[in-house]
Amino acid sequence: MTLKRAAAGLFTGEGAGWRIAGAAMLLGTLAIQHPNPTFNRMQLKDTFSMLPNWRFFAPTPAMHDYHFVYRTLAADGSTSPWQGVDVIEGRKPWQIAWFPTRRPEKAVFDICSEILHVIDKGFPVVVRTAGYRTLTEYLRATILDRGEEAAGIRGFQFALARATGYDTAQSPEMVFVSPYTPLHARAAAAVGA
């Protein structure tokens, strides 16, 4: 059998439709990965999102990591040092296939994105976002879980810091700092009323 006849057999006979569909999917997937906007037409015609897009960092790669830190306000008016909201766990080999504990990291990213999206509209708008309220309640629960130590805490404050990740040449930069929030929900409701 010649090469020409074998190539012709790929597109005829039993299962030819599946081979043609597979080849079209492969070519379409490769085409939409291209950074040239001309290739975006193929993605626009993909109404059922059948073609995967693996341009993870396009059009702008992530240049910073964002972290939330918080501190508490004691009854005597003193503040604790800043502490990180640590939800990122170390990577393990099996997490290549199974990584359900990555959800808290995604939540931090989503909250950060929501706050940064409205930060230029002022603090009253930021406070009304679901991300801000979620983070406030998470920190309140974290502090209250300390048991007796929480009895001497009046409130807390959190901040959003931007860091360059592994590049330690630049110091982290505070992007957003909240006012002090009362620790107990009743006190928070009274302040909001």
Backbone as a ProteinNet text record, in pm:
[ID]
protein_1_A
[PRIMARY]
MTLKRAAAGLFTGEGAGWRIAGAAMLLGTLAIQHPNPTFNRMQLKDTFSMLPNWRFFAPTPAMHDYHFVYRTLAADGSTSPWQGVDVIEGRKPWQIAWFPTRRPEKAVFDICSEILHVIDKGFPVVVRTAGYRTLTEYLRATILDRGEEAAGIRGFQFALARATGYDTAQSPEMVFVSPYTPLHARAAAAVGA
[TERTIARY]
84.7	0	89.4	60.7	141.5	95.3	180.9	150.4	30.1	20.6	-90.2	-223	-224.9	-347.3	-383.2	-283.2	-307.9	-364.1	-310.9	-361.4	-504	-535	-670.5	-766.5	-720.1	-802.7	-838.7	-762.9	-793.8	-926.2	-959.9	-1079.5	-1193.8	-1179.7	-1288.1	-1304.5	-1409.4	-1431.1	-1493	-1491	-1553.4	-1477.9	-1551	-1492.6	-1428	-1443.4	-1380.6	-1436.7	-1564.8	-1626.5	-1563.6	-1537.5	-1475	-1332.1	-1260.7	-1122.3	-1119.7	-1212.9	-1220.6	-1257.5	-1354.7	-1395.2	-1278.8	-1203.9	-1088.3	-980.7	-955.1	-855.2	-899.7	-1030.1	-1081.5	-1070	-1099.3	-1086.1	-940.4	-849.3	-707.9	-661.3	-695.6	-655.2	-721.8	-850.2	-919.5	-859.3	-826.9	-765.9	-630.9	-551.3	-420.3	-436.4	-536	-554.2	-593.1	-682.5	-726.9	-623.5	-516.9	-409.8	-319.2	-327.3	-239.5	-273.8	-172	-199.4	-252	-241.2	-288.3	-440.9	-499.1	-645.8	-719.5	-652.2	-716.4	-773.3	-706.3	-749.5	-865.9	-902.3	-1014.9	-1148.1	-1152.3	-1276.3	-1322.1	-1225.6	-1259.5	-1325.4	-1275.1	-1331.2	-1470.6	-1493.8	-1625.4	-1731.1	-1690.8	-1784.8	-1808.6	-1730.2	-1742.2	-1848.1	-1974.6	-2083.4	-2101.2	-2061.1	-2077.6	-1948.3	-1848.2	-1719.2	-1658.2	-1653.8	-1596.8	-1444.4	-1390.6	-1245.4	-1183.1	-1089.8	-1027.9	-931.8	-924	-833.2	-730.3	-605.1	-499.5	-406.8	-453	-370.3	-387.3	-327.5	-348.1	-319.5	-213.7	-169.4	-198.6	-276.6	-304.3	-426.4	-439.2	-340.7	-231.6	-251.6	-152.8	-116.8	10.1	46.3	34.7	5.2	-2.6	137.4	151.2	281.5	292.5	179.6	178.9	95.3	126.4	42.3	-28.2	-148.8	-222.5	-244.6	-230.5	-246.5	-331.2	-413.2	-487.3	-415.3	-403.2	-346.5	-446.8	-439.8	-531.1	-460.6	-516.5	-469.8	-591.4	-572.7	-684.6	-663.2	-774.5	-775.5	-822	-734.1	-766.4	-853.5	-912.3	-998.8	-922.7	-791.5	-711.4	-664.2	-702.3	-666.6	-538.9	-470.3	-347.7	-383.5	-295.9	-318.6	-214.3	-254.6	-162.6	-81.6	27.1	98.6	11.3	42.1	-30.3	-5	-110.4	-101.9	-161.5	-104.1	-155.4	-277.7	-367.8	-480.3	-424.6	-387.7	-312.7	-405.5	-443.1	-527.7	-454.6	-333	-257.5	-175.6	-196	-120.9	-10.2	91.4	203.5	159.7	227.9	192.5	248.3	169.2	208.1	192.3	269.4	265.6	127.2	44.5	-86.3	-182.2	-147	-236.1	-238.9	-154	-160.7	-295.4	-342.2	-468.2	-585.3	-563.6	-672.6	-633.2	-706.3	-667.3	-790.7	-881.1	-1003.5	-978.4	-865.3	-839.2	-789.2	-786.7	-747.2	-859.6	-977.9	-1091.8	-1072.2	-1014.4	-991.5	-898.6	-798.5	-710.6	-789.5	-877.8	-961.7	-1054.6	-1105.2	-1192.5	-1117.2	-993.4	-912.4	-890.9	-861.1	-841.2	-968.7	-1082.9	-1210.1	-1244.7	-1224.4	-1251.7	-1161.3	-1034.6	-938.2	-979.4	-1016.7	-1058.2	-1180.1	-1276.6	-1398.3	-1368.1	-1282.9	-1247.7	-1169.4	-1072.4	-992.1	-1075.6	-1179	-1263.9	-1340.7	-1375.2	-1455.4	-1380.1	-1253.2	-1178.2	-1173.8	-1173.2	-1167.1	-1301.5	-1407.9	-1538.9	-1559.9	-1463.6	-1471.4	-1511.1	-1482.2	-1505.3	-1652.4	-1748.6	-1888.9	-1931.4	-1873.7	-1906.6	-1836.8	-1711.3	-1635.7	-1706.8	-1757.2	-1822	-1946.3	-2011.9	-2134.5	-2108.4	-1983.3	-1955	-1964.6	-2001.8	-2010.9	-1873.2	-1769.6	-1634.6	-1590.1	-1618.7	-1581.8	-1656.3	-1785.3	-1864.7	-1820.2	-1787.9	-1741	-1610.3	-1517.5	-1389.1	-1406.3	-1492.1	-1517.3	-1572.2	-1667.9	-1725.9	-1626.9	-1543.7	-1439.9	-1341.6	-1297.2	-1203.4	-1269.1	-1394.2	-1467.3	-1472	-1505.1	-1512.1	-1374	-1270.5	-1133.6	-1091.1	-1120	-1081	-1163.2	-1293	-1377.7	-1340.6	-1280.7	-1236.3	-1118.7	-1060.4	-947.2	-991.8	-1120.1	-1171.6	-1156.8	-1093.7	-1080.9	-998.2	-903.7	-821.2	-906.7	-1015	-1103.6	-1181.6	-1190.1	-1267	-1208.8	-1078.4	-1016.1	-1003.3	-1065.8	-1053.4	-1182.5	-1167.6	-1282.9	-1317.1	-1214.5	-1238.6	-1117.2	-1126.4	-1015.8	-1013.9	-901.9	-880.1	-807.4	-837.2	-763.1	-712.2	-615.3	-554.2	-526.6	-523.4	-488.6	-349.3	-255.7	-118.3	-84	-7.9	37.7	186.5	226.7	368	409.3	538.7	589.4	619.5	568.5	587.2	726.3	798.3	930.9	1036.7	1007.7	1103.3	1098.6	1199	1201.1	1271.4	1310.6	1377	1280.6	1152.1	1052	972.3	945.6	864.9	717.6	636.8	493	434.2	331.6	266.4	121.8	79.3	-59.3	-146.9	-247.4	-336.2	-465.7	-511.1	-637.7	-628.3	-674.2	-679.3	-819.8	-881.5	-1018	-1012.3	-1122.3	-1128.9	-1146.5	-1135.1	-1158.7	-1305.3	-1327.1	-1460.5	-1486	-1601.8	-1631.1	-1631.3	-1576.9	-1567.9	-1704.3	-1787.5	-1915.9	-2020.8	-2101.1	-2198.7	-2298	-2337.8	-2432.4	-2372.1	-2244.5	-2177.6	-2164.4	-2138.5	-2127.7	-2260.8	-2371.1	-2504.4	-2537.4	-2497.5	-2523.4	-2447.2	-2323.6	-2243.9	-2305.5	-2357.9	-2415.8	-2551.6	-2619.6	-2756.6	-2755
-117.5	0	124	213.5	334.5	435	530.4	635.4	718.2	741.9	821.3	750.1	618.5	541.6	533.7	520.2	514.6	647.8	759.9	891.3	910.3	864.7	875.9	791.8	678.4	590.9	652.2	752.3	818.8	893.6	942.7	1025.6	953.6	825.3	745.4	618.1	549.2	421.4	437.1	324.5	319.6	406.7	491.8	579.2	704.9	730.7	849.2	978	979.7	1100.1	1136.9	1035.3	1060.5	1109.7	1052.2	1097.3	1241.2	1274.9	1412.2	1508.7	1470.7	1556.4	1574.6	1467.1	1475.9	1567.1	1555.7	1641.7	1787.6	1812.4	1950	2007.3	1925	1970.9	2004.7	1920.1	1944	2072.4	2090.4	2212	2336.2	2325.3	2438.8	2476.4	2375.8	2401	2469	2420	2482.6	2625.9	2648.3	2781.5	2884.9	2851.2	2953.6	2980.2	2902.8	2931.4	3043.7	3071.5	3172.8	3312.2	3393.5	3525.8	3628.5	3601.8	3695.8	3702.6	3823.5	3837.2	3778.5	3757.2	3698.2	3561.3	3488.5	3353.8	3353.4	3468.1	3474.6	3449.4	3463.7	3436.7	3292.9	3201.3	3060.7	3043.5	3113.2	3102	3164.7	3272.1	3335.6	3243.3	3159	3066.7	2941.8	2922.9	2806.8	2836.3	2832.4	2872.2	2777.3	2651.6	2555	2535.2	2617.8	2612.1	2472.4	2416.6	2283	2287	2401.1	2411.9	2471.9	2400	2453.6	2568.1	2662.1	2775.4	2766.1	2744.4	2726.3	2845.8	2961.1	3081.9	3133.9	3064.7	3092.6	3236.9	3294.3	3424.4	3535.5	3506.6	3607.4	3686.4	3809.4	3885.9	3945.6	3950.7	4010.2	3908.8	3872.5	3775.3	3835.4	3751.5	3797.1	3833.4	3950.9	3997.4	4000.7	3982.4	3995.4	3886	3859.2	3776.4	3870.8	3837.1	3917.5	3835.5	3900.9	3834.3	3922.5	3857.7	3929.4	3911.6	4020	4017.2	4086.2	4052.1	4116.1	4136.1	4226.3	4246.9	4274.2	4252.8	4269.2	4391.7	4443.8	4557.2	4506.9	4518.7	4471.5	4573.6	4532	4619	4740.1	4724.4	4836.6	4931.9	4905.5	4992.9	4953.6	4850.8	4806.1	4716.3	4715.9	4632.9	4522.2	4410	4298	4321.2	4247.7	4256.9	4200.6	4238.7	4186.1	4036	3961.1	3816.5	3783	3685.7	3647.2	3559.2	3574.4	3482.8	3369.5	3261	3153.9	3041.8	3041.7	2935.6	2854.3	2893.6	2823.9	2713.3	2592.5	2479.8	2440.6	2375.3	2331.9	2230	2227.5	2136.2	1995.9	1896.3	1756.7	1692.3	1586	1527.6	1483.7	1427.8	1378.8	1491	1615.4	1726.6	1761.1	1697.1	1714.1	1661.5	1551.2	1490.9	1525	1541.6	1562.3	1671.2	1783.9	1898	1974.5	1910.8	1980	2091.4	2089.9	2193.3	2322.7	2331.2	2454.4	2558.2	2518.9	2610.7	2732.8	2718.8	2840.2	2940.5	2891.4	2981.5	3056.4	2985.4	3047.4	3150.2	3121	3215.7	3344.3	3331.3	3450.4	3531.2	3463.8	3532.8	3605.2	3539.1	3601	3721.3	3709.3	3821.2	3938.2	3909.3	4013.8	4082.6	4004.6	4061.4	4150.2	4106	4184.7	4317.9	4314.6	4438.2	4531.7	4478.1	4562.5	4621.7	4550.4	4597.8	4724.9	4740.6	4856.2	4950.9	4926.4	5004.3	5153.2	5185.4	5326.8	5399	5324.8	5385.6	5426.1	5394.7	5437.3	5326.2	5351.6	5251.3	5211.7	5304.7	5262.9	5158.1	5161.6	5061.7	4929.5	4935.8	4815	4736.6	4805.5	4740.6	4662.8	4705.9	4638.6	4515	4488.8	4371.7	4243.6	4136.8	4006.4	3960.6	3991.2	3951.6	4015.4	4142.8	4213.3	4152.9	4130.6	4074.5	3932	3853.2	3716.1	3715.4	3801	3807.3	3854.8	3952.7	4002.6	3891.5	3815.7	3707.2	3593.9	3566.5	3463.3	3503.5	3628.7	3674.8	3676.9	3718.1	3718.7	3576.2	3478.4	3338.8	3287.6	3323.4	3281.8	3334.7	3460.4	3520.9	3462.3	3443.4	3386.9	3242.7	3171	3033.6	3026.6	3139	3140.7	3114.2	3111.6	3080.7	3196.7	3171.3	3272.8	3392.7	3369.6	3480.5	3585.5	3541.6	3633.2	3724.8	3690.1	3771.8	3912	3926.8	4057.3	4134.9	4087.2	4152.4	4227.8	4356.8	4442.2	4439	4432.8	4438.1	4392.6	4406.9	4367.1	4455.6	4450.7	4528.3	4436.5	4446.7	4365.7	4453.9	4400.6	4473.5	4377.1	4431.6	4357.6	4402.9	4308.9	4341	4277.9	4352.6	4302.9	4275.1	4154.7	4116	4060.2	4055.5	4006	3857.6	3787.1	3642.6	3607.1	3531.6	3485	3593.3	3702.2	3812.5	3894	3874.5	3942.8	4078	4121.7	4251.5	4366.3	4345.7	4448.2	4410.2	4507.7	4485	4479.5	4404	4402.4	4543.1	4569.7	4700.2	4683.4	4765.4	4761.3	4831.4	4761.5	4814.8	4867.8	4802.1	4837.4	4805.9	4896.5	4874.9	4909.4	4815.3	4838.2	4915.4	4977.5	5035.1	4920.3	4951.9	4848.8	4808.3	4678.2	4620.6	4560.4	4589.1	4527.7	4375.8	4309.9	4163.7	4097.5	4149.1	4085.7	4143.8	4055	4095.7	4198.2	4186.6	4284.7	4424.7	4432.5	4562.9	4614.5	4523.3	4563.4	4614.4	4549.7	4593.4	4729.9	4752.3	4880.4	4992	4962.9	5065.1	5095.9	4991.5	5010.8	5077	5073.8	5129.5	5280.5
0	0	0	-87.6	-97.4	6.6	32	130.2	85.8	-44.7	-97	-74.2	-97.8	-79.9	69.5	156.8	301.2	351.9	301.1	341.3	292.5	172.9	120.1	203.4	257.1	338.2	473.4	517.1	643.7	637.4	517.5	503.3	433.6	414.8	356.3	437.5	415.2	481	619.4	692.2	824.2	924.7	998	1099.8	1044.7	916.4	855.6	915	946.1	1003.7	1137.2	1219.3	1350	1333.3	1237	1213.8	1162.5	1076.6	1024	1137.2	1220.3	1332.9	1430.5	1458.4	1547.7	1491.1	1360.7	1296.7	1299.8	1277.6	1282.1	1423.5	1525.6	1664.7	1695.8	1652.6	1678.3	1610.5	1484.9	1413.5	1473.1	1508.4	1569.9	1703.7	1785.7	1916.9	1900.8	1806.9	1783	1731.1	1646.7	1588.6	1693.2	1785.3	1881.3	1990.2	1996.1	2092.1	2042.4	1913.6	1853.4	1907	1941	1997.2	1896.5	1768.3	1666.4	1669.6	1678	1685.3	1565.7	1453.5	1335.9	1369.2	1457	1492	1590.8	1645	1738.8	1669.5	1537.7	1464.4	1484.5	1492	1513.5	1650.7	1750.7	1884.5	1890.2	1816.7	1814.2	1753.3	1658.3	1594.9	1679.6	1784.2	1872.1	1979	1939.1	2028.9	2147	2134.4	2243.7	2323.3	2300.3	2370.8	2366	2248.8	2229.6	2220.6	2178.8	2161.9	2287.9	2350.3	2471.7	2441	2534.2	2519.8	2631.4	2595	2693.3	2703	2660.7	2674.3	2816.8	2912.9	3054.3	3091.5	3040	3086.5	2986.5	2886.6	2786.8	2828.4	2793.1	2718.3	2806.6	2938.3	3027.3	3135.2	3146.4	3249.5	3390	3486.5	3625.7	3673.4	3731.4	3775.8	3928	3997.9	4143.2	4207	4332.8	4417.5	4513.7	4551.8	4647.8	4774.1	4888.2	5017.1	5107.9	5189.7	5292.2	5424.8	5498.8	5633.7	5725.9	5854	5949.7	6082.7	6161.5	6298.6	6385.3	6515	6607.1	6694.7	6744.7	6835.9	6972.3	7071.6	7206.5	7278.9	7389.1	7469	7522.6	7545.4	7597.3	7486.8	7360.6	7249.4	7176.6	7222.6	7154.5	7036.1	6937.4	6819	6812.8	6757.2	6738.5	6611.1	6592.4	6463.9	6350.5	6227.7	6112.6	6102.2	6071.3	6052.5	5916.4	5849.7	5718.7	5727.8	5631.7	5615.9	5531.6	5597.1	5531.1	5487.8	5360.2	5307	5200.6	5166.3	5061.9	5127.5	5079.9	5134.6	5037.2	5091.6	5008.5	4904.6	4793.3	4684.6	4710.1	4667.5	4679.4	4542.4	4512.4	4377	4330.4	4418.8	4374.7	4338.4	4372.8	4343.2	4194	4117.5	3971.3	3921.2	3981.1	3937.3	4028.1	4159.1	4253.7	4351.5	4348.6	4430.6	4477	4552.9	4594.4	4694.9	4765.2	4865.9	4803.3	4673.8	4607.4	4609.8	4645.5	4645.5	4734.6	4855.4	4935.1	4865.3	4793.3	4718.6	4612.3	4545	4443	4506.4	4625.8	4695.5	4727.9	4775.7	4805.6	4678.2	4568.2	4440.6	4397.9	4410.9	4370.6	4457.8	4588.8	4680	4646.6	4624.5	4588.8	4458.4	4359.3	4230.3	4245.7	4326.9	4346.7	4414.6	4516.8	4586.9	4495.5	4422	4333.3	4220.5	4180	4070.2	4107.6	4236.4	4278.1	4371	4393.1	4491.5	4457.1	4329	4288.7	4307.6	4339.1	4361.6	4506.7	4592.2	4731.4	4826.3	4951.9	5054.8	5071	5061.9	5076.2	4973.3	4854.4	4751.9	4784.3	4829.3	4863.4	4973.3	5074.1	5188.5	5145.9	5040.8	4996.6	4911.8	4875.2	4791.8	4873.1	4806.7	4873.4	4920.6	4845.1	4883.8	5014.7	5030.6	5153.5	5272.7	5255.6	5365.3	5398.5	5295.6	5317.7	5395	5355	5423.4	5567.4	5589.6	5725.3	5814.3	5764.8	5844.6	5865.9	5767.1	5782.8	5892.9	5890.8	5992.8	6130.5	6136.9	6264.8	6322.5	6239.1	6284.9	6324.8	6249.7	6281.4	6417.5	6444.8	6573	6686.8	6665.8	6771.3	6803.8	6708.6	6732.5	6829.6	6862.7	6956.5	7100.1	7124.1	7257.4	7353.9	7467.9	7572.5	7527.7	7439.1	7389.3	7318.3	7254.8	7181.9	7275.5	7404	7498.2	7512.9	7496.7	7511.9	7381.7	7275.2	7143.9	7113.8	7079.9	7046.7	6898.7	6814.8	6670.8	6592.8	6462.4	6375	6252.1	6183.6	6062	5964.5	5837.1	5740.5	5628	5557	5446.1	5332	5213.1	5092.9	5052	5045.1	5009.2	4874.5	4795.1	4665.2	4676.6	4637.1	4642.6	4506.9	4484.3	4355.7	4359	4456.1	4463.1	4511.5	4430	4469.8	4459.9	4392.5	4380.8	4509.9	4593.8	4723.7	4716.3	4597.5	4583.9	4614	4590	4617	4740.7	4824.5	4944.3	4905.3	4980.6	4953.2	4969.1	4892.3	4893.4	4939.9	5034.7	5080.7	4977	4927.7	4825.6	4887.1	4992.5	5055.5	5204.2	5288.4	5433	5479.9	5547.4	5597.3	5727.5	5766	5901	6000.8	6128.8	6229.6	6226.9	6236.1	6235.2	6372.5	6435.3	6565.5	6553.8	6654.7	6651.9	6664.4	6749.8	6773.8	6679.1	6621.6	6520.3	6573.1	6700.1	6756.2	6757.6	6791.9	6792	6649.7	6554.6	6414.1	6362.6	6401.7	6358.8	6418.2	6542.2	6607	6539.5	6495.9	6426.4	6291.1	6222.8	6089.6	6093.8	6208	6216.8	6224.2
[MASK]
+++++++++++++++++++++++++++++++++++++++++++++++++++++++++++++++++++++++++++++++++++++++++++++++++++++++++++++++++++++++++++++++++++++++++++++++++++++++++++++++++++++++++++++++++++++++++++++++++

